């Protein structure tokens, strides 16, 4: 039995939506943080008294991406009985670091001059990801130890 091409596309679309909904149920906090970080990084920033704090922008990036990495690793470890080290590294480190680069590109080219992309922001993102992943790795270790998996 052959399906109409539009029907096939609808089935594929429905499967993608089902996968997205499954991910939202599995990683709600991480996905909320991702949406919040994208929003905060792309809206114009008003002047505040904190604007005078040296490197405040870098500290903000450091904290946002450190918390994101830690949250992703925590939810991943919570959802998987025996998480694999490479999966944790990929999901908890590579994806947030790549997201930081995409945000900097979006700030440089898609905000109409309201925001500027900065390599140093991306470096702050990366340092935050490393610190968050290090804390997350300790979580993985102690959880495995408590379960007597190691």
PDB file of C-alpha atoms in Angstrom:
ATOM      1  CA  UNK A   1       0.000   0.000   0.000  1.00  0.00           C
ATOM      2  CA  UNK A   2       1.398   3.339  -1.055  1.00  0.00           C
ATOM      3  CA  UNK A   3       0.787   6.505   0.904  1.00  0.00           C
ATOM      4  CA  UNK A   4       0.350   9.922  -0.554  1.00  0.00           C
ATOM      5  CA  UNK A   5       3.589  11.984  -0.209  1.00  0.00           C
ATOM      6  CA  UNK A   6       1.837  14.511   2.042  1.00  0.00           C
ATOM      7  CA  UNK A   7       0.677  11.720   4.340  1.00  0.00           C
ATOM      8  CA  UNK A   8       4.234  10.413   4.612  1.00  0.00           C
ATOM      9  CA  UNK A   9       5.469  13.902   5.502  1.00  0.00           C
ATOM     10  CA  UNK A  10       2.776  14.222   8.151  1.00  0.00           C
ATOM     11  CA  UNK A  11       3.786  10.896   9.681  1.00  0.00           C
ATOM     12  CA  UNK A  12       7.440  11.966   9.788  1.00  0.00           C
ATOM     13  CA  UNK A  13       6.438  15.316  11.320  1.00  0.00           C
ATOM     14  CA  UNK A  14       4.296  13.550  13.949  1.00  0.00           C
ATOM     15  CA  UNK A  15       7.226  11.295  14.874  1.00  0.00           C
ATOM     16  CA  UNK A  16       9.491  14.318  15.273  1.00  0.00           C
ATOM     17  CA  UNK A  17       6.925  16.042  17.493  1.00  0.00           C
ATOM     18  CA  UNK A  18       6.592  12.865  19.579  1.00  0.00           C
ATOM     19  CA  UNK A  19      10.374  12.750  20.001  1.00  0.00           C
ATOM     20  CA  UNK A  20      10.451  16.415  21.048  1.00  0.00           C
ATOM     21  CA  UNK A  21       7.646  15.848  23.570  1.00  0.00           C
ATOM     22  CA  UNK A  22       9.483  12.820  24.983  1.00  0.00           C
ATOM     23  CA  UNK A  23      12.621  14.959  25.377  1.00  0.00           C
ATOM     24  CA  UNK A  24      10.644  17.696  27.121  1.00  0.00           C
ATOM     25  CA  UNK A  25       9.307  15.157  29.592  1.00  0.00           C
ATOM     26  CA  UNK A  26      12.776  13.688  30.190  1.00  0.00           C
ATOM     27  CA  UNK A  27      14.758  16.950  30.420  1.00  0.00           C
ATOM     28  CA  UNK A  28      12.330  19.731  31.400  1.00  0.00           C
ATOM     29  CA  UNK A  29      14.706  21.847  33.483  1.00  0.00           C
ATOM     30  CA  UNK A  30      17.523  21.697  30.922  1.00  0.00           C
ATOM     31  CA  UNK A  31      15.215  22.651  28.064  1.00  0.00           C
ATOM     32  CA  UNK A  32      13.762  25.505  30.117  1.00  0.00           C
ATOM     33  CA  UNK A  33      17.303  26.764  30.830  1.00  0.00           C
ATOM     34  CA  UNK A  34      18.227  26.511  27.149  1.00  0.00           C
ATOM     35  CA  UNK A  35      15.174  28.579  26.162  1.00  0.00           C
ATOM     36  CA  UNK A  36      15.877  31.102  28.935  1.00  0.00           C
ATOM     37  CA  UNK A  37      19.545  31.473  27.941  1.00  0.00           C
ATOM     38  CA  UNK A  38      18.658  32.015  24.268  1.00  0.00           C
ATOM     39  CA  UNK A  39      16.074  34.613  25.263  1.00  0.00           C
ATOM     40  CA  UNK A  40      18.343  36.481  27.675  1.00  0.00           C
ATOM     41  CA  UNK A  41      21.246  36.465  25.217  1.00  0.00           C
ATOM     42  CA  UNK A  42      19.253  37.842  22.295  1.00  0.00           C
ATOM     43  CA  UNK A  43      17.195  40.615  23.890  1.00  0.00           C
ATOM     44  CA  UNK A  44      18.618  44.138  24.275  1.00  0.00           C
ATOM     45  CA  UNK A  45      20.136  44.720  27.713  1.00  0.00           C
ATOM     46  CA  UNK A  46      19.013  47.809  29.663  1.00  0.00           C
ATOM     47  CA  UNK A  47      21.543  49.846  31.661  1.00  0.00           C
ATOM     48  CA  UNK A  48      21.703  48.756  35.295  1.00  0.00           C
ATOM     49  CA  UNK A  49      24.032  49.511  38.221  1.00  0.00           C
ATOM     50  CA  UNK A  50      25.635  46.121  37.532  1.00  0.00           C
ATOM     51  CA  UNK A  51      26.780  47.425  34.144  1.00  0.00           C
ATOM     52  CA  UNK A  52      29.669  49.133  35.969  1.00  0.00           C
ATOM     53  CA  UNK A  53      30.958  45.847  37.435  1.00  0.00           C
ATOM     54  CA  UNK A  54      34.085  44.802  35.509  1.00  0.00           C
ATOM     55  CA  UNK A  55      33.622  41.672  33.408  1.00  0.00           C
ATOM     56  CA  UNK A  56      29.970  41.320  34.508  1.00  0.00           C
ATOM     57  CA  UNK A  57      29.008  40.039  31.066  1.00  0.00           C
ATOM     58  CA  UNK A  58      31.687  37.344  31.222  1.00  0.00           C
ATOM     59  CA  UNK A  59      30.646  36.277  34.734  1.00  0.00           C
ATOM     60  CA  UNK A  60      27.049  36.049  33.558  1.00  0.00           C
ATOM     61  CA  UNK A  61      28.035  33.796  30.656  1.00  0.00           C
ATOM     62  CA  UNK A  62      30.228  31.709  32.965  1.00  0.00           C
ATOM     63  CA  UNK A  63      27.401  31.127  35.460  1.00  0.00           C
ATOM     64  CA  UNK A  64      24.665  30.535  32.864  1.00  0.00           C
ATOM     65  CA  UNK A  65      26.618  27.905  30.982  1.00  0.00           C
ATOM     66  CA  UNK A  66      28.065  26.294  34.114  1.00  0.00           C
ATOM     67  CA  UNK A  67      24.570  25.841  35.523  1.00  0.00           C
ATOM     68  CA  UNK A  68      23.308  24.595  32.151  1.00  0.00           C
ATOM     69  CA  UNK A  69      26.067  21.992  31.874  1.00  0.00           C
ATOM     70  CA  UNK A  70      25.536  20.831  35.454  1.00  0.00           C
ATOM     71  CA  UNK A  71      21.776  20.648  34.926  1.00  0.00           C
ATOM     72  CA  UNK A  72      22.063  18.665  31.695  1.00  0.00           C
ATOM     73  CA  UNK A  73      24.454  16.184  33.286  1.00  0.00           C
ATOM     74  CA  UNK A  74      22.295  15.905  36.415  1.00  0.00           C
ATOM     75  CA  UNK A  75      19.139  15.191  34.432  1.00  0.00           C
ATOM     76  CA  UNK A  76      20.992  12.775  32.162  1.00  0.00           C
ATOM     77  CA  UNK A  77      22.397  10.860  35.129  1.00  0.00           C
ATOM     78  CA  UNK A  78      18.983  10.841  36.804  1.00  0.00           C
ATOM     79  CA  UNK A  79      17.320   9.399  33.680  1.00  0.00           C
ATOM     80  CA  UNK A  80      19.924   6.707  32.895  1.00  0.00           C
ATOM     81  CA  UNK A  81      20.777   3.932  35.302  1.00  0.00           C
ATOM     82  CA  UNK A  82      24.334   3.505  34.052  1.00  0.00           C
ATOM     83  CA  UNK A  83      25.333   6.612  32.101  1.00  0.00           C
ATOM     84  CA  UNK A  84      28.215   6.195  29.689  1.00  0.00           C
ATOM     85  CA  UNK A  85      31.115   8.596  30.103  1.00  0.00           C
ATOM     86  CA  UNK A  86      31.220   9.631  26.455  1.00  0.00           C
ATOM     87  CA  UNK A  87      27.488  10.300  26.367  1.00  0.00           C
ATOM     88  CA  UNK A  88      27.755  12.461  29.466  1.00  0.00           C
ATOM     89  CA  UNK A  89      30.689  14.342  27.945  1.00  0.00           C
ATOM     90  CA  UNK A  90      28.903  14.851  24.628  1.00  0.00           C
ATOM     91  CA  UNK A  91      25.582  15.912  26.093  1.00  0.00           C
ATOM     92  CA  UNK A  92      26.925  17.864  29.058  1.00  0.00           C
ATOM     93  CA  UNK A  93      29.925  19.577  27.475  1.00  0.00           C
ATOM     94  CA  UNK A  94      29.918  19.632  23.692  1.00  0.00           C
ATOM     95  CA  UNK A  95      26.293  20.673  23.212  1.00  0.00           C
ATOM     96  CA  UNK A  96      26.356  23.642  25.645  1.00  0.00           C
ATOM     97  CA  UNK A  97      29.708  24.780  24.225  1.00  0.00           C
ATOM     98  CA  UNK A  98      28.334  24.619  20.673  1.00  0.00           C
ATOM     99  CA  UNK A  99      25.215  26.464  21.813  1.00  0.00           C
ATOM    100  CA  UNK A 100      27.425  29.232  23.231  1.00  0.00           C
ATOM    101  CA  UNK A 101      29.112  29.618  19.844  1.00  0.00           C
ATOM    102  CA  UNK A 102      25.767  29.716  18.057  1.00  0.00           C
ATOM    103  CA  UNK A 103      24.519  32.368  20.472  1.00  0.00           C
ATOM    104  CA  UNK A 104      27.576  34.540  19.814  1.00  0.00           C
ATOM    105  CA  UNK A 105      27.029  34.201  16.047  1.00  0.00           C
ATOM    106  CA  UNK A 106      23.351  35.055  16.477  1.00  0.00           C
ATOM    107  CA  UNK A 107      24.271  38.102  18.579  1.00  0.00           C
ATOM    108  CA  UNK A 108      26.715  39.255  15.910  1.00  0.00           C
ATOM    109  CA  UNK A 109      24.487  38.759  12.879  1.00  0.00           C
ATOM    110  CA  UNK A 110      20.830  38.555  13.953  1.00  0.00           C
ATOM    111  CA  UNK A 111      20.206  41.268  16.559  1.00  0.00           C
ATOM    112  CA  UNK A 112      20.377  44.311  14.309  1.00  0.00           C
ATOM    113  CA  UNK A 113      23.275  45.864  16.194  1.00  0.00           C
ATOM    114  CA  UNK A 114      21.590  45.603  19.622  1.00  0.00           C
ATOM    115  CA  UNK A 115      24.038  42.904  20.741  1.00  0.00           C
ATOM    116  CA  UNK A 116      27.536  42.023  19.616  1.00  0.00           C
ATOM    117  CA  UNK A 117      29.104  38.593  19.349  1.00  0.00           C
ATOM    118  CA  UNK A 118      32.306  38.268  21.352  1.00  0.00           C
ATOM    119  CA  UNK A 119      34.841  35.445  21.332  1.00  0.00           C
ATOM    120  CA  UNK A 120      35.626  36.199  24.985  1.00  0.00           C
ATOM    121  CA  UNK A 121      31.976  35.539  25.855  1.00  0.00           C
ATOM    122  CA  UNK A 122      32.297  32.175  24.133  1.00  0.00           C
ATOM    123  CA  UNK A 123      35.453  31.504  26.130  1.00  0.00           C
ATOM    124  CA  UNK A 124      33.551  32.362  29.338  1.00  0.00           C
ATOM    125  CA  UNK A 125      30.811  29.966  28.193  1.00  0.00           C
ATOM    126  CA  UNK A 126      33.420  27.247  27.692  1.00  0.00           C
ATOM    127  CA  UNK A 127      35.002  27.783  31.108  1.00  0.00           C
ATOM    128  CA  UNK A 128      31.560  27.657  32.704  1.00  0.00           C
ATOM    129  CA  UNK A 129      30.785  24.443  30.828  1.00  0.00           C
ATOM    130  CA  UNK A 130      34.051  22.883  32.032  1.00  0.00           C
ATOM    131  CA  UNK A 131      33.408  23.812  35.669  1.00  0.00           C
ATOM    132  CA  UNK A 132      29.785  22.653  35.468  1.00  0.00           C
ATOM    133  CA  UNK A 133      30.856  19.404  33.815  1.00  0.00           C
ATOM    134  CA  UNK A 134      33.519  18.819  36.475  1.00  0.00           C
ATOM    135  CA  UNK A 135      30.903  19.171  39.207  1.00  0.00           C
ATOM    136  CA  UNK A 136      28.557  16.970  37.169  1.00  0.00           C
ATOM    137  CA  UNK A 137      31.281  14.337  36.784  1.00  0.00           C
ATOM    138  CA  UNK A 138      31.645  14.236  40.552  1.00  0.00           C
ATOM    139  CA  UNK A 139      27.898  13.702  40.724  1.00  0.00           C
ATOM    140  CA  UNK A 140      28.171  10.790  38.282  1.00  0.00           C
ATOM    141  CA  UNK A 141      31.034   9.296  40.293  1.00  0.00           C
ATOM    142  CA  UNK A 142      29.311   9.556  43.660  1.00  0.00           C
ATOM    143  CA  UNK A 143      26.008   8.282  42.295  1.00  0.00           C
ATOM    144  CA  UNK A 144      27.746   5.267  40.773  1.00  0.00           C
ATOM    145  CA  UNK A 145      29.616   4.707  44.005  1.00  0.00           C
ATOM    146  CA  UNK A 146      26.403   4.855  46.032  1.00  0.00           C
ATOM    147  CA  UNK A 147      24.859   2.270  43.696  1.00  0.00           C
ATOM    148  CA  UNK A 148      28.038   0.198  43.874  1.00  0.00           C
ATOM    149  CA  UNK A 149      28.400   0.394  40.058  1.00  0.00           C
ATOM    150  CA  UNK A 150      32.172   0.970  40.341  1.00  0.00           C
TER     151      UNK A 150
END
